[in-house]
Amino acid sequence: KDVSLEIPQFLITQRVIDVKLFRVAGKGTAAVPLTRYALVVEENDTVEGLTLALSQLCGISKTNLVISNIHNHSFHNIYANEGAVSHIGRQDTLYAYQVHPYGLHHIHAPVTHVVRSNGYTSNQFGVPFMTSFPSNFSCRQIWSHVWTQLRRYVISDEPDADDRKGLLQINIVDIHGTPLPIFERGSNQEGAAPEFVGATSVLPPTSDVRL
């Protein structure tokens, strides 16, 4: 007689997703380095479920977390809560950012890093980050806030660490990376009266003008 054997099929219903968390740094407080988490979620879960799993481990409310996919030093995808976990590739590099909840009172700004030499922009480098700040911030406050987030990448025990911020230039760009010339640029001639000579995308670090 023929004998047939049935081997039960064990379905894999869970997966582990690595996420690196970028915590917000407060003025006058030390920034926490990037922290890596291994999150266990259901295969049929949503990004909201992934965010909740991260929230339970890191102690940050899920409404203050944004998860994105970073590729070639830039944002490839910023995931919506209703997105499916199954759409996240096994090789995708995920980062989570601590931000204010989305609303009318805060601006969410993705920040990428580029090197400028002789006025020209070279390739992007490093890990970009998402940050948020009140919508009524002045240019000076925005500049200070961005520097506070970048400060974690500077060796803190060097006496001239804060002097490095003089090397920082912040440009306002559109979603395609094209500079937006929204700030008035005054005359640079010594002794000349201030006058409008054009526009620039460079955020003025000492201006109290609001965006």
PDB file of C-alpha atoms in Angstrom:
ATOM      1  CA  LYS A   1       0.000   0.000   0.000  1.00  0.00           C
ATOM      2  CA  ASP A   2       1.106   3.510  -0.714  1.00  0.00           C
ATOM      3  CA  VAL A   3       1.698   5.678   2.314  1.00  0.00           C
ATOM      4  CA  SER A   4       1.458   9.435   2.067  1.00  0.00           C
ATOM      5  CA  LEU A   5       2.955  11.745   4.607  1.00  0.00           C
ATOM      6  CA  GLU A   6       1.772  15.258   5.188  1.00  0.00           C
ATOM      7  CA  ILE A   7       4.436  17.643   6.448  1.00  0.00           C
ATOM      8  CA  PRO A   8       2.939  20.680   8.155  1.00  0.00           C
ATOM      9  CA  GLN A   9       3.980  24.010   6.664  1.00  0.00           C
ATOM     10  CA  PHE A  10       5.100  26.514   9.256  1.00  0.00           C
ATOM     11  CA  LEU A  11       4.316  30.003   8.038  1.00  0.00           C
ATOM     12  CA  ILE A  12       6.640  32.776   9.068  1.00  0.00           C
ATOM     13  CA  THR A  13       4.334  35.492  10.325  1.00  0.00           C
ATOM     14  CA  GLN A  14       6.881  37.811  11.920  1.00  0.00           C
ATOM     15  CA  ARG A  15      10.012  39.617  10.832  1.00  0.00           C
ATOM     16  CA  VAL A  16      12.744  41.660  12.483  1.00  0.00           C
ATOM     17  CA  ILE A  17      13.357  45.182  11.167  1.00  0.00           C
ATOM     18  CA  ASP A  18      16.402  47.231  12.163  1.00  0.00           C
ATOM     19  CA  VAL A  19      15.745  50.915  12.815  1.00  0.00           C
ATOM     20  CA  LYS A  20      18.257  53.555  13.920  1.00  0.00           C
ATOM     21  CA  LEU A  21      16.748  56.311  16.101  1.00  0.00           C
ATOM     22  CA  PHE A  22      17.791  59.976  15.851  1.00  0.00           C
ATOM     23  CA  ARG A  23      16.666  61.681  19.059  1.00  0.00           C
ATOM     24  CA  VAL A  24      16.144  65.428  19.126  1.00  0.00           C
ATOM     25  CA  ALA A  25      18.796  67.412  20.979  1.00  0.00           C
ATOM     26  CA  GLY A  26      17.761  70.245  23.283  1.00  0.00           C
ATOM     27  CA  LYS A  27      19.717  73.456  23.647  1.00  0.00           C
ATOM     28  CA  GLY A  28      22.313  73.084  26.379  1.00  0.00           C
ATOM     29  CA  THR A  29      21.877  69.310  26.623  1.00  0.00           C
ATOM     30  CA  ALA A  30      24.052  66.591  25.185  1.00  0.00           C
ATOM     31  CA  ALA A  31      22.645  64.847  22.131  1.00  0.00           C
ATOM     32  CA  VAL A  32      22.183  61.102  22.305  1.00  0.00           C
ATOM     33  CA  PRO A  33      24.067  59.234  19.556  1.00  0.00           C
ATOM     34  CA  LEU A  34      22.123  57.194  17.052  1.00  0.00           C
ATOM     35  CA  THR A  35      20.579  54.159  18.752  1.00  0.00           C
ATOM     36  CA  ARG A  36      19.866  50.919  16.903  1.00  0.00           C
ATOM     37  CA  TYR A  37      16.723  48.905  17.621  1.00  0.00           C
ATOM     38  CA  ALA A  38      15.670  45.476  16.321  1.00  0.00           C
ATOM     39  CA  LEU A  39      11.873  45.552  16.084  1.00  0.00           C
ATOM     40  CA  VAL A  40       9.750  42.417  15.831  1.00  0.00           C
ATOM     41  CA  VAL A  41       6.527  43.004  13.881  1.00  0.00           C
ATOM     42  CA  GLU A  42       3.920  40.960  12.059  1.00  0.00           C
ATOM     43  CA  GLU A  43       4.447  40.509   8.322  1.00  0.00           C
ATOM     44  CA  ASN A  44       0.992  41.920   7.638  1.00  0.00           C
ATOM     45  CA  ASP A  45       1.416  44.860  10.024  1.00  0.00           C
ATOM     46  CA  THR A  46       1.441  48.542   9.096  1.00  0.00           C
ATOM     47  CA  VAL A  47       4.111  51.211   9.597  1.00  0.00           C
ATOM     48  CA  GLU A  48       2.006  52.448  12.514  1.00  0.00           C
ATOM     49  CA  GLY A  49       2.557  49.076  14.190  1.00  0.00           C
ATOM     50  CA  LEU A  50       6.290  49.353  13.513  1.00  0.00           C
ATOM     51  CA  THR A  51       6.297  52.847  15.037  1.00  0.00           C
ATOM     52  CA  LEU A  52       4.401  51.595  18.074  1.00  0.00           C
ATOM     53  CA  ALA A  53       6.970  48.815  18.590  1.00  0.00           C
ATOM     54  CA  LEU A  54       9.761  51.395  18.494  1.00  0.00           C
ATOM     55  CA  SER A  55       7.843  53.725  20.830  1.00  0.00           C
ATOM     56  CA  GLN A  56       7.498  50.984  23.434  1.00  0.00           C
ATOM     57  CA  LEU A  57      11.255  50.388  23.428  1.00  0.00           C
ATOM     58  CA  CYS A  58      12.572  53.955  23.263  1.00  0.00           C
ATOM     59  CA  GLY A  59       9.958  55.725  25.408  1.00  0.00           C
ATOM     60  CA  ILE A  60       9.034  58.327  22.771  1.00  0.00           C
ATOM     61  CA  SER A  61       5.352  58.682  21.870  1.00  0.00           C
ATOM     62  CA  LYS A  62       4.533  57.213  18.453  1.00  0.00           C
ATOM     63  CA  THR A  63       3.030  60.579  17.444  1.00  0.00           C
ATOM     64  CA  ASN A  64       6.525  62.049  17.814  1.00  0.00           C
ATOM     65  CA  LEU A  65       8.244  59.520  15.552  1.00  0.00           C
ATOM     66  CA  VAL A  66       8.741  59.487  11.783  1.00  0.00           C
ATOM     67  CA  ILE A  67      10.284  56.484  10.002  1.00  0.00           C
ATOM     68  CA  SER A  68      12.087  56.825   6.685  1.00  0.00           C
ATOM     69  CA  ASN A  69      14.233  54.884   4.238  1.00  0.00           C
ATOM     70  CA  ILE A  70      17.664  56.403   3.560  1.00  0.00           C
ATOM     71  CA  HIS A  71      19.447  55.667   0.293  1.00  0.00           C
ATOM     72  CA  ASN A  72      22.618  57.277  -1.100  1.00  0.00           C
ATOM     73  CA  HIS A  73      22.753  59.839   1.722  1.00  0.00           C
ATOM     74  CA  SER A  74      19.255  61.201   1.043  1.00  0.00           C
ATOM     75  CA  PHE A  75      15.627  60.481   1.904  1.00  0.00           C
ATOM     76  CA  HIS A  76      14.267  57.796  -0.381  1.00  0.00           C
ATOM     77  CA  ASN A  77      10.912  57.368   1.347  1.00  0.00           C
ATOM     78  CA  ILE A  78       9.156  58.845   4.388  1.00  0.00           C
ATOM     79  CA  TYR A  79       6.610  56.237   5.391  1.00  0.00           C
ATOM     80  CA  ALA A  80       2.957  57.007   6.108  1.00  0.00           C
ATOM     81  CA  ASN A  81       1.393  55.236   9.099  1.00  0.00           C
ATOM     82  CA  GLU A  82      -1.019  53.319   6.899  1.00  0.00           C
ATOM     83  CA  GLY A  83       1.783  51.927   4.731  1.00  0.00           C
ATOM     84  CA  ALA A  84       2.358  48.170   4.788  1.00  0.00           C
ATOM     85  CA  VAL A  85       5.414  46.648   6.451  1.00  0.00           C
ATOM     86  CA  SER A  86       5.546  44.201   3.542  1.00  0.00           C
ATOM     87  CA  HIS A  87       6.553  47.127   1.284  1.00  0.00           C
ATOM     88  CA  ILE A  88       9.745  47.633   3.305  1.00  0.00           C
ATOM     89  CA  GLY A  89      12.588  45.798   1.606  1.00  0.00           C
ATOM     90  CA  ARG A  90      14.864  43.415   3.481  1.00  0.00           C
ATOM     91  CA  GLN A  91      17.875  45.525   2.536  1.00  0.00           C
ATOM     92  CA  ASP A  92      16.286  48.932   3.182  1.00  0.00           C
ATOM     93  CA  THR A  93      18.101  51.195   5.654  1.00  0.00           C
ATOM     94  CA  LEU A  94      15.570  52.634   8.089  1.00  0.00           C
ATOM     95  CA  TYR A  95      15.964  55.627  10.373  1.00  0.00           C
ATOM     96  CA  ALA A  96      13.457  57.055  12.836  1.00  0.00           C
ATOM     97  CA  TYR A  97      13.385  60.701  13.889  1.00  0.00           C
ATOM     98  CA  GLN A  98      11.926  62.356  16.965  1.00  0.00           C
ATOM     99  CA  VAL A  99       9.785  65.291  15.818  1.00  0.00           C
ATOM    100  CA  HIS A 100       6.741  67.289  16.846  1.00  0.00           C
ATOM    101  CA  PRO A 101       3.366  65.881  15.748  1.00  0.00           C
ATOM    102  CA  TYR A 102       2.274  67.078  12.313  1.00  0.00           C
ATOM    103  CA  GLY A 103       0.159  70.231  12.478  1.00  0.00           C
ATOM    104  CA  LEU A 104      -0.062  73.920  11.657  1.00  0.00           C
ATOM    105  CA  HIS A 105       2.183  75.051  14.505  1.00  0.00           C
ATOM    106  CA  HIS A 106       5.394  73.264  13.517  1.00  0.00           C
ATOM    107  CA  ILE A 107       7.561  72.953  10.419  1.00  0.00           C
ATOM    108  CA  HIS A 108       9.092  69.575   9.547  1.00  0.00           C
ATOM    109  CA  ALA A 109      12.343  69.898   7.637  1.00  0.00           C
ATOM    110  CA  PRO A 110      14.456  67.100   6.122  1.00  0.00           C
ATOM    111  CA  VAL A 111      18.152  68.026   6.354  1.00  0.00           C
ATOM    112  CA  THR A 112      20.807  66.570   4.035  1.00  0.00           C
ATOM    113  CA  HIS A 113      24.560  67.192   4.108  1.00  0.00           C
ATOM    114  CA  VAL A 114      26.623  68.431   1.157  1.00  0.00           C
ATOM    115  CA  VAL A 115      30.143  69.794   0.773  1.00  0.00           C
ATOM    116  CA  ARG A 116      30.589  73.183  -0.874  1.00  0.00           C
ATOM    117  CA  SER A 117      33.907  74.173  -2.436  1.00  0.00           C
ATOM    118  CA  ASN A 118      34.489  77.476  -4.230  1.00  0.00           C
ATOM    119  CA  GLY A 119      30.760  78.091  -4.276  1.00  0.00           C
ATOM    120  CA  TYR A 120      29.941  74.755  -5.894  1.00  0.00           C
ATOM    121  CA  THR A 121      28.099  71.833  -4.303  1.00  0.00           C
ATOM    122  CA  SER A 122      29.692  68.392  -4.426  1.00  0.00           C
ATOM    123  CA  ASN A 123      28.167  65.027  -3.573  1.00  0.00           C
ATOM    124  CA  GLN A 124      26.012  64.430  -0.533  1.00  0.00           C
ATOM    125  CA  PHE A 125      27.514  62.605   2.437  1.00  0.00           C
ATOM    126  CA  GLY A 126      26.611  61.252   5.841  1.00  0.00           C
ATOM    127  CA  VAL A 127      23.173  60.447   7.235  1.00  0.00           C
ATOM    128  CA  PRO A 128      20.439  63.046   6.699  1.00  0.00           C
ATOM    129  CA  PHE A 129      17.938  63.763   9.447  1.00  0.00           C
ATOM    130  CA  MET A 130      14.427  65.054   9.923  1.00  0.00           C
ATOM    131  CA  THR A 131      13.852  67.845  12.415  1.00  0.00           C
ATOM    132  CA  SER A 132      10.959  70.074  13.430  1.00  0.00           C
ATOM    133  CA  PHE A 133      10.592  73.479  15.039  1.00  0.00           C
ATOM    134  CA  PRO A 134       7.827  76.010  15.799  1.00  0.00           C
ATOM    135  CA  SER A 135       6.466  77.749  12.705  1.00  0.00           C
ATOM    136  CA  ASN A 136       7.071  81.173  14.284  1.00  0.00           C
ATOM    137  CA  PHE A 137      10.834  80.629  14.647  1.00  0.00           C
ATOM    138  CA  SER A 138      13.103  83.322  13.242  1.00  0.00           C
ATOM    139  CA  CYS A 139      16.018  82.572  10.914  1.00  0.00           C
ATOM    140  CA  ARG A 140      18.375  82.942  13.874  1.00  0.00           C
ATOM    141  CA  GLN A 141      16.396  80.403  15.916  1.00  0.00           C
ATOM    142  CA  ILE A 142      16.175  77.922  13.040  1.00  0.00           C
ATOM    143  CA  TRP A 143      19.907  78.171  12.431  1.00  0.00           C
ATOM    144  CA  SER A 144      20.621  77.597  16.136  1.00  0.00           C
ATOM    145  CA  HIS A 145      18.227  74.635  16.251  1.00  0.00           C
ATOM    146  CA  VAL A 146      19.808  72.911  13.242  1.00  0.00           C
ATOM    147  CA  TRP A 147      23.292  73.436  14.678  1.00  0.00           C
ATOM    148  CA  THR A 148      22.156  71.923  17.988  1.00  0.00           C
ATOM    149  CA  GLN A 149      21.142  68.761  16.116  1.00  0.00           C
ATOM    150  CA  LEU A 150      24.418  68.653  14.159  1.00  0.00           C
ATOM    151  CA  ARG A 151      26.495  69.299  17.284  1.00  0.00           C
ATOM    152  CA  ARG A 152      26.466  65.547  18.124  1.00  0.00           C
ATOM    153  CA  TYR A 153      28.818  64.926  15.177  1.00  0.00           C
ATOM    154  CA  VAL A 154      31.498  67.273  16.571  1.00  0.00           C
ATOM    155  CA  ILE A 155      33.963  65.965  19.150  1.00  0.00           C
ATOM    156  CA  SER A 156      32.594  67.528  22.323  1.00  0.00           C
ATOM    157  CA  ASP A 157      35.814  67.703  24.341  1.00  0.00           C
ATOM    158  CA  GLU A 158      37.582  69.956  21.830  1.00  0.00           C
ATOM    159  CA  PRO A 159      37.781  73.532  23.192  1.00  0.00           C
ATOM    160  CA  ASP A 160      36.900  75.066  19.814  1.00  0.00           C
ATOM    161  CA  ALA A 161      34.033  72.665  19.034  1.00  0.00           C
ATOM    162  CA  ASP A 162      31.379  75.383  18.925  1.00  0.00           C
ATOM    163  CA  ASP A 163      33.605  77.471  16.641  1.00  0.00           C
ATOM    164  CA  ARG A 164      32.995  74.847  13.958  1.00  0.00           C
ATOM    165  CA  LYS A 165      29.481  76.199  13.475  1.00  0.00           C
ATOM    166  CA  GLY A 166      31.044  79.056  11.507  1.00  0.00           C
ATOM    167  CA  LEU A 167      31.680  76.483   8.756  1.00  0.00           C
ATOM    168  CA  LEU A 168      27.991  75.652   8.538  1.00  0.00           C
ATOM    169  CA  GLN A 169      25.828  77.118   5.779  1.00  0.00           C
ATOM    170  CA  ILE A 170      22.127  76.330   5.612  1.00  0.00           C
ATOM    171  CA  ASN A 171      20.377  76.538   2.250  1.00  0.00           C
ATOM    172  CA  ILE A 172      16.615  76.380   1.774  1.00  0.00           C
ATOM    173  CA  VAL A 173      15.787  74.056  -1.147  1.00  0.00           C
ATOM    174  CA  ASP A 174      12.692  72.507  -2.718  1.00  0.00           C
ATOM    175  CA  ILE A 175      11.850  68.791  -2.803  1.00  0.00           C
ATOM    176  CA  HIS A 176      14.192  68.354  -5.781  1.00  0.00           C
ATOM    177  CA  GLY A 177      17.151  70.002  -4.014  1.00  0.00           C
ATOM    178  CA  THR A 178      16.930  73.205  -6.062  1.00  0.00           C
ATOM    179  CA  PRO A 179      17.890  76.305  -3.995  1.00  0.00           C
ATOM    180  CA  LEU A 180      15.000  78.676  -3.228  1.00  0.00           C
ATOM    181  CA  PRO A 181      16.182  82.326  -3.326  1.00  0.00           C
ATOM    182  CA  ILE A 182      13.772  83.673  -0.706  1.00  0.00           C
ATOM    183  CA  PHE A 183      16.080  85.905   1.345  1.00  0.00           C
ATOM    184  CA  GLU A 184      17.180  89.399   0.401  1.00  0.00           C
ATOM    185  CA  ARG A 185      20.904  89.741  -0.111  1.00  0.00           C
ATOM    186  CA  GLY A 186      22.401  93.091   0.856  1.00  0.00           C
ATOM    187  CA  SER A 187      25.416  94.823  -0.605  1.00  0.00           C
ATOM    188  CA  ASN A 188      28.741  93.374   0.548  1.00  0.00           C
ATOM    189  CA  GLN A 189      30.788  96.433  -0.342  1.00  0.00           C
ATOM    190  CA  GLU A 190      32.502  97.928   2.695  1.00  0.00           C
ATOM    191  CA  GLY A 191      30.970 101.215   3.730  1.00  0.00           C
ATOM    192  CA  ALA A 192      28.080 100.914   1.303  1.00  0.00           C
ATOM    193  CA  ALA A 193      24.538 101.497   2.480  1.00  0.00           C
ATOM    194  CA  PRO A 194      22.485  98.311   2.749  1.00  0.00           C
ATOM    195  CA  GLU A 195      20.504  97.744  -0.413  1.00  0.00           C
ATOM    196  CA  PHE A 196      18.715  94.920  -2.137  1.00  0.00           C
ATOM    197  CA  VAL A 197      21.095  93.396  -4.689  1.00  0.00           C
ATOM    198  CA  GLY A 198      19.393  90.069  -5.280  1.00  0.00           C
ATOM    199  CA  ALA A 199      18.089  87.038  -3.480  1.00  0.00           C
ATOM    200  CA  THR A 200      19.736  84.005  -1.933  1.00  0.00           C
ATOM    201  CA  SER A 201      18.720  80.623  -0.554  1.00  0.00           C
ATOM    202  CA  VAL A 202      21.201  80.900   2.336  1.00  0.00           C
ATOM    203  CA  LEU A 203      19.499  81.135   5.724  1.00  0.00           C
ATOM    204  CA  PRO A 204      20.902  84.257   7.470  1.00  0.00           C
ATOM    205  CA  PRO A 205      22.208  83.050  10.856  1.00  0.00           C
ATOM    206  CA  THR A 206      21.794  86.382  12.676  1.00  0.00           C
ATOM    207  CA  SER A 207      18.474  87.542  11.225  1.00  0.00           C
ATOM    208  CA  ASP A 208      15.336  87.814  13.345  1.00  0.00           C
ATOM    209  CA  VAL A 209      13.136  87.631  10.248  1.00  0.00           C
ATOM    210  CA  ARG A 210      10.663  84.746  10.237  1.00  0.00           C
ATOM    211  CA  LEU A 211      10.229  82.387   7.299  1.00  0.00           C
TER     212      LEU A 211
END
